[in-house]
Amino acid sequence: MKKIAHFTFIFTTALFFMCSSIISAQTSEAFKELEGKVIDANTKDPLIFTDIVIKDSNISTVTNSDGEFLIKIPERFSDGILTISHLGYEKKEIKISSIKNPIKIALSNDYTELKEISITVNALDPKDLVIKTLGKKSSIYNNKNTIMTAFYRETIKKRRRNASLSEAVVKIHKQPYNNLRRDHIELIKARKNTDYTKLDTLALKLQGGPFSNLYTDIIKYPEFIFTEEDIPLYQFSFDASTQINKKPIYVVNFKQKEDIKTPLYYGKLYIDAETLALTSAVYSLNVSNRELSSQMYVRKKPRKVDVYPTQANYRVNYRTKDGKWHYAYSNISLTFKVNWKGKLFNSVYTLSSEMAVTDWEVHDTKLAKVRSQLIRPTTILSEKASGFSDPRFWGAYNIIEPEKSIESAIKKIQKQLKRT
């Protein structure tokens, strides 16, 4: 079984940085910013990972862990429509010109009867359904060369305190789903800050950066979770059906069989009942076997240190446009326990990353023109990024609104820079 994300633990007693300033031309078109929060109409709880899309365009973002969003609207869409959709809720459309900042959007549960899909489920084998879904990549997914603009963020926390933050705008050179060529990622802009005093003498680095999130695209990269050899090792079952935008969705649970000792994944697959497209997947790695699960992530560590994951959680979402599905968003959250031999106390670190596609276009750009800005799956983003000094750093690029703790960390960084 292959790995999804790779992490390197490096013992260091010295601080080290490799900063580079990467500048690229970006659109000069005027835009306005819309900000708001999406909540459950009944409970008033924030709705995370809600899709915010400008209708009849490819421009989009998602809500953060507080349910908040900010989207930049190009002038040509000022009279357009903003669509807000979330799995299991009724889609809402709002005229952009009528929105006043900040806006609070309440979505209601979609209670449409699901009797018909429930009857259909009884006649299906969940394993066969998953195999059929994985086989749909040539017919219902985007099979053209596509340039996707995406926002990427990775954070490292020691317990609950932010220790490192890196962010980037990238362009994904997305290969057609019906071929085996791998995607490429071009780095456009990046920034970072690391507070090594919060990391003690252990520096944690995420190897792969945006590629780790890109490889959660199960349809393009099934080898990272569902190979032909792995599928028989899983047990599949149906959960209660749901829907999105009035369309019924199969929910398939999966977990490794009890007699399998190799760490595999468990979670839920959300499959469109009409097209059998994977709309989203939420899953985790079984980390009960410390030694084997540690081998999947840890590339380098001090001899006197035991490092093992205690949680490994993944999510990937897809969107559809003109009848074709494509990768839209993913996040990864990994928690590690670090034990120093001979020391009474241990440390807990959480490494999180997320990437959201904010715009895309069909494009046959030749890689030769941008090879100098391509990053590799072995790249450590924090070594490619510059600082946080420019508050207008992102310009017209859409980003994921930072959660409160990250926002606070950015403000502290900016204050420190002003003092120096």
XYZ file of C-alpha atoms in Angstrom:
420
model
C 0.000 0.000 0.000
C 1.325 3.452 -0.897
C 1.601 6.553 1.289
C -0.396 9.768 1.011
C 1.578 12.320 3.012
C 5.208 12.267 4.015
C 6.593 14.026 7.069
C 10.197 14.524 8.074
C 11.352 14.963 11.660
C 14.737 16.668 11.836
C 16.788 17.117 15.009
C 18.281 20.601 15.037
C 19.875 22.956 17.529
C 20.154 25.806 15.046
C 17.545 27.874 13.258
C 17.624 27.737 9.504
C 15.624 29.427 6.754
C 15.712 29.441 2.986
C 13.678 32.376 1.771
C 12.880 33.199 -1.819
C 10.575 35.793 -3.249
C 8.471 34.392 -6.059
C 6.532 36.931 -8.085
C 4.127 36.295 -10.907
C 1.847 38.457 -12.974
C -1.766 38.380 -11.856
C -4.968 39.816 -13.145
C -5.350 43.607 -13.004
C -9.150 43.384 -13.259
C -10.963 45.263 -10.512
C -12.709 43.153 -7.906
C -14.672 43.494 -4.701
C -14.478 41.330 -1.613
C -17.497 39.606 -0.122
C -17.165 38.126 3.341
C -19.587 36.194 5.468
C -20.419 33.157 7.524
C -22.527 30.083 6.719
C -24.526 28.471 9.516
C -27.108 25.742 10.077
C -30.525 27.469 10.065
C -31.734 25.302 12.958
C -28.731 24.853 15.282
C -26.867 28.052 14.289
C -23.661 25.993 14.166
C -21.075 27.012 11.555
C -21.033 24.894 8.387
C -17.445 24.087 7.478
C -16.287 23.107 3.969
C -19.325 24.796 2.379
C -18.857 25.548 -1.330
C -19.078 29.238 -2.274
C -19.207 29.572 -6.076
C -19.885 32.397 -8.521
C -22.576 30.930 -10.758
C -21.624 30.322 -14.408
C -17.944 30.689 -13.581
C -15.134 28.548 -12.175
C -14.367 30.997 -9.343
C -14.940 29.550 -5.890
C -13.803 29.119 -2.313
C -14.850 27.150 0.788
C -15.729 28.097 4.338
C -13.119 27.550 7.032
C -13.421 25.727 10.362
C -15.400 28.696 11.732
C -17.841 28.632 8.802
C -16.402 31.904 7.485
C -15.448 32.831 3.924
C -14.094 35.675 1.827
C -14.416 35.627 -1.945
C -13.095 38.157 -4.448
C -15.640 38.998 -7.163
C -14.217 40.247 -10.497
C -16.062 43.287 -11.820
C -17.569 41.331 -14.727
C -19.550 39.221 -12.230
C -20.851 42.129 -10.118
C -24.404 41.447 -11.346
C -24.029 37.687 -11.039
C -25.232 35.084 -8.561
C -23.423 33.558 -5.590
C -24.347 29.914 -4.914
C -23.869 28.336 -1.510
C -24.107 24.543 -1.191
C -23.354 21.949 1.466
C -23.920 18.199 1.608
C -27.337 17.454 3.136
C -28.560 21.073 2.907
C -30.677 23.040 0.433
C -28.623 25.099 -2.014
C -29.029 28.866 -1.736
C -28.502 31.455 -4.488
C -28.019 35.162 -3.722
C -27.676 38.088 -6.122
C -24.181 39.489 -5.643
C -25.257 43.130 -5.982
C -27.643 42.689 -3.013
C -24.998 41.424 -0.578
C -23.767 43.739 2.165
C -20.636 42.852 4.108
C -20.509 40.872 6.268
C -23.353 38.499 5.385
C -24.655 35.606 7.467
C -26.140 32.795 5.380
C -28.348 30.135 6.976
C -28.838 26.829 5.157
C -31.718 24.487 5.931
C -31.555 20.696 6.007
C -32.792 19.078 2.818
C -35.606 16.781 3.950
C -36.697 15.507 0.519
C -37.894 11.902 0.701
C -35.206 9.346 -0.108
C -37.409 6.241 -0.346
C -36.561 5.593 -3.994
C -32.784 5.597 -3.438
C -33.191 3.416 -0.335
C -34.949 0.771 -2.421
C -32.184 0.951 -5.037
C -29.481 0.534 -2.388
C -31.018 -2.746 -1.258
C -30.415 -4.182 -4.735
C -26.741 -3.112 -4.871
C -23.552 -4.554 -3.449
C -21.558 -1.687 -1.845
C -18.211 -3.113 -2.947
C -19.406 -3.365 -6.576
C -20.680 0.215 -6.359
C -17.251 1.470 -5.251
C -15.523 -0.438 -8.062
C -17.958 1.054 -10.604
C -17.341 4.541 -9.182
C -13.563 4.171 -9.489
C -14.044 3.027 -13.084
C -15.921 6.180 -14.104
C -12.837 8.411 -14.477
C -12.889 8.249 -18.296
C -16.547 9.153 -18.753
C -17.726 11.705 -16.168
C -14.527 13.484 -15.063
C -12.703 16.294 -16.820
C -10.596 14.735 -19.577
C -8.926 17.907 -20.829
C -5.677 19.552 -19.769
C -6.674 22.063 -17.123
C -4.868 24.842 -15.272
C -6.302 25.157 -11.773
C -5.514 28.097 -9.514
C -5.521 26.874 -5.918
C -4.808 28.170 -2.434
C -2.776 25.974 -0.087
C -2.148 26.326 3.658
C -0.185 24.133 6.069
C 0.178 24.603 9.819
C 2.057 22.934 12.643
C 0.733 23.179 16.185
C 2.420 22.082 19.378
C -0.587 21.040 21.385
C -2.929 23.994 20.765
C -0.367 26.671 19.921
C 0.562 27.587 16.353
C 4.274 27.017 15.749
C 4.503 27.210 11.955
C 2.352 28.537 9.139
C 2.990 28.382 5.373
C 0.616 29.510 2.626
C 0.817 29.522 -1.148
C -1.065 30.213 -4.341
C -0.273 27.485 -6.866
C -1.315 26.514 -10.342
C -2.117 22.827 -10.756
C -1.391 21.531 -14.238
C -4.157 18.941 -14.016
C -3.791 16.069 -16.424
C -6.880 14.452 -17.976
C -8.485 11.888 -15.687
C -8.462 9.285 -18.461
C -4.665 9.020 -18.645
C -1.965 7.953 -16.209
C 0.195 11.089 -16.417
C 0.786 12.778 -13.084
C -0.258 16.339 -12.313
C 2.315 19.130 -11.955
C 2.243 22.055 -9.532
C 3.609 25.516 -10.271
C 4.398 27.789 -7.319
C 3.089 31.344 -7.856
C 3.304 33.066 -4.469
C 4.181 31.760 -1.016
C 4.802 33.048 2.495
C 5.653 31.471 5.844
C 6.570 31.977 9.464
C 8.000 29.483 11.952
C 8.438 30.087 15.676
C 11.163 27.586 16.546
C 10.900 28.427 20.273
C 7.594 26.532 20.270
C 9.169 23.511 18.612
C 11.817 22.900 21.313
C 14.782 21.201 19.610
C 12.624 19.322 17.129
C 11.867 20.877 13.756
C 8.967 19.290 11.893
C 8.760 19.641 8.154
C 6.036 18.543 5.789
C 7.458 16.930 2.684
C 5.343 17.189 -0.432
C 3.342 20.274 0.444
C 0.463 20.742 -2.037
C 1.150 17.315 -3.574
C 0.046 15.632 -0.328
C -3.386 17.199 -0.763
C -3.504 16.620 -4.506
C -2.918 12.901 -3.990
C -6.141 12.665 -1.960
C -7.909 12.886 -5.357
C -9.024 9.245 -5.135
C -10.325 9.153 -8.698
C -7.047 10.338 -10.239
C -4.831 8.522 -7.706
C -6.678 5.384 -6.522
C -3.311 3.705 -5.870
C -2.937 5.689 -2.634
C -5.960 4.033 -1.021
C -7.893 1.573 -3.259
C -5.597 -0.554 -5.392
C -6.952 -3.719 -7.021
C -4.947 -5.651 -4.415
C -6.276 -3.584 -1.486
C -10.012 -3.571 -2.287
C -10.523 -7.236 -1.192
C -8.983 -6.291 2.170
C -11.841 -3.885 2.908
C -15.341 -4.448 4.226
C -17.986 -2.205 2.592
C -21.505 -1.368 3.804
C -24.243 1.174 3.103
C -25.016 4.018 5.487
C -28.164 6.188 5.435
C -28.481 8.006 2.104
C -28.316 11.787 1.842
C -28.449 14.384 -0.929
C -26.841 17.538 -2.262
C -28.648 20.113 -4.400
C -31.721 17.833 -4.471
C -29.674 14.964 -5.938
C -29.635 11.656 -4.010
C -26.268 10.484 -2.707
C -25.200 6.952 -1.732
C -23.144 6.798 1.448
C -20.753 3.839 1.616
C -18.831 2.937 4.775
C -15.523 1.122 4.446
C -12.981 -0.314 6.869
C -10.295 -2.989 6.795
C -11.280 -6.538 7.599
C -10.556 -7.665 11.136
C -7.886 -10.191 10.164
C -5.826 -7.575 8.241
C -2.916 -6.185 10.270
C -1.479 -3.730 7.735
C -2.691 -0.146 8.453
C -5.494 0.645 6.002
C -8.169 3.331 5.882
C -11.726 3.613 7.175
C -14.392 6.189 6.431
C -17.265 7.187 4.145
C -17.624 7.656 0.395
C -20.390 9.929 -0.933
C -21.453 8.798 -4.422
C -23.911 10.534 -6.737
C -26.750 8.037 -7.301
C -27.402 9.133 -10.889
C -23.875 9.341 -12.349
C -21.952 7.237 -9.759
C -19.492 10.137 -9.403
C -17.584 10.454 -6.146
C -18.765 13.765 -4.678
C -16.631 13.575 -1.512
C -14.786 11.206 0.786
C -13.989 11.472 4.491
C -11.591 8.897 5.859
C -8.807 8.115 8.357
C -5.854 5.789 8.626
C -6.041 2.980 11.187
C -3.076 3.927 13.415
C -3.588 1.236 16.065
C -0.339 -0.428 14.953
C 2.148 2.240 16.081
C 5.224 0.783 14.438
C 3.726 0.202 10.987
C 1.766 3.460 10.868
C 4.861 5.384 11.976
C 6.826 3.895 9.075
C 4.260 5.373 6.662
C 4.950 8.958 7.727
C 8.262 9.459 9.501
C 11.223 9.863 7.158
C 13.937 10.945 9.612
C 14.147 11.315 13.383
C 16.686 11.337 16.223
C 17.649 7.941 17.623
C 16.448 8.809 21.111
C 12.986 9.803 19.961
C 9.865 7.708 19.416
C 7.422 9.306 16.972
C 4.078 7.821 16.017
C 0.740 9.094 14.692
C -2.300 9.112 16.971
C -4.688 10.457 14.317
C -4.573 10.694 10.526
C -7.672 12.258 8.954
C -8.408 13.101 5.303
C -11.164 14.752 3.269
C -11.582 15.355 -0.463
C -14.448 17.161 -2.229
C -15.359 17.277 -5.916
C -17.473 19.717 -7.952
C -19.293 19.389 -11.242
C -19.383 21.861 -14.137
C -21.130 21.219 -17.460
C -21.604 17.566 -16.557
C -17.921 16.924 -15.750
C -16.536 16.399 -12.246
C -13.179 17.643 -10.970
C -11.092 17.897 -7.803
C -12.134 20.922 -5.726
C -10.859 20.774 -2.138
C -9.032 18.552 0.328
C -7.631 18.686 3.826
C -5.333 16.531 5.929
C -4.903 16.550 9.709
C -2.208 14.413 11.333
C -1.452 14.277 15.051
C 1.842 12.843 16.297
C 3.099 11.983 19.753
C 6.825 12.524 20.334
C 8.480 10.669 23.229
C 12.060 11.451 24.210
C 13.722 8.463 25.845
C 14.646 9.289 29.430
C 12.210 12.220 29.641
C 9.042 12.094 31.705
C 6.826 14.200 29.462
C 5.972 13.865 25.777
C 4.977 16.378 23.118
C 1.976 16.364 20.809
C 2.135 17.975 17.386
C -0.668 18.440 14.856
C 0.222 18.992 11.208
C -2.638 20.221 9.047
C -2.888 21.153 5.390
C -5.696 22.163 3.067
C -5.976 23.115 -0.588
C -8.926 24.675 -2.413
C -9.311 25.184 -6.161
C -10.419 28.811 -6.594
C -10.492 29.061 -10.396
C -9.691 26.916 -13.416
C -9.639 26.890 -17.201
C -9.028 24.361 -19.942
C -5.536 25.122 -21.167
C -2.842 23.327 -23.145
C 0.093 25.232 -21.621
C 3.439 23.612 -22.292
C 5.350 22.844 -19.114
C 8.617 23.949 -20.719
C 7.595 27.568 -20.146
C 7.180 27.191 -16.388
C 9.569 24.397 -15.434
C 11.677 26.728 -13.284
C 8.673 27.327 -11.028
C 7.510 23.722 -10.741
C 7.796 22.115 -7.331
C 8.390 18.428 -6.700
C 6.554 15.901 -4.499
C 9.662 16.023 -2.266
C 9.502 19.818 -1.862
C 9.279 21.323 1.629
C 7.126 24.422 1.080
C 8.365 26.271 4.178
C 11.802 26.414 2.555
C 10.366 28.003 -0.589
C 8.301 30.755 1.029
C 8.914 34.372 2.000
C 7.616 36.343 5.003
C 4.333 37.969 6.024
C 5.299 41.611 5.585
C 2.849 42.638 2.840
C -0.824 42.792 3.987
C -1.897 42.950 0.304
C 0.227 39.917 -0.505
C -2.528 37.853 -2.212
C -3.910 40.619 -4.436
C -6.811 39.313 -6.544
C -6.180 35.648 -5.667
C -8.892 33.938 -3.626
C -7.780 32.259 -0.416
C -9.398 30.268 2.393
C -10.210 32.584 5.281
C -7.888 31.724 8.198
C -9.452 30.354 11.363
C -9.332 32.559 14.463
C -6.109 31.048 15.872
C -4.288 31.447 12.542
C -5.616 34.975 12.080
C -4.294 35.838 15.543
C -0.898 34.326 14.677
C -0.681 36.415 11.477
C -1.457 39.618 13.409
C 1.296 38.831 15.922
C 3.759 38.257 13.071
C 2.823 41.590 11.483
C 3.290 43.413 14.818
C 6.736 41.867 15.248
C 7.718 42.945 11.750
C 6.591 46.536 12.413
C 8.725 46.661 15.582
C 11.769 45.501 13.659
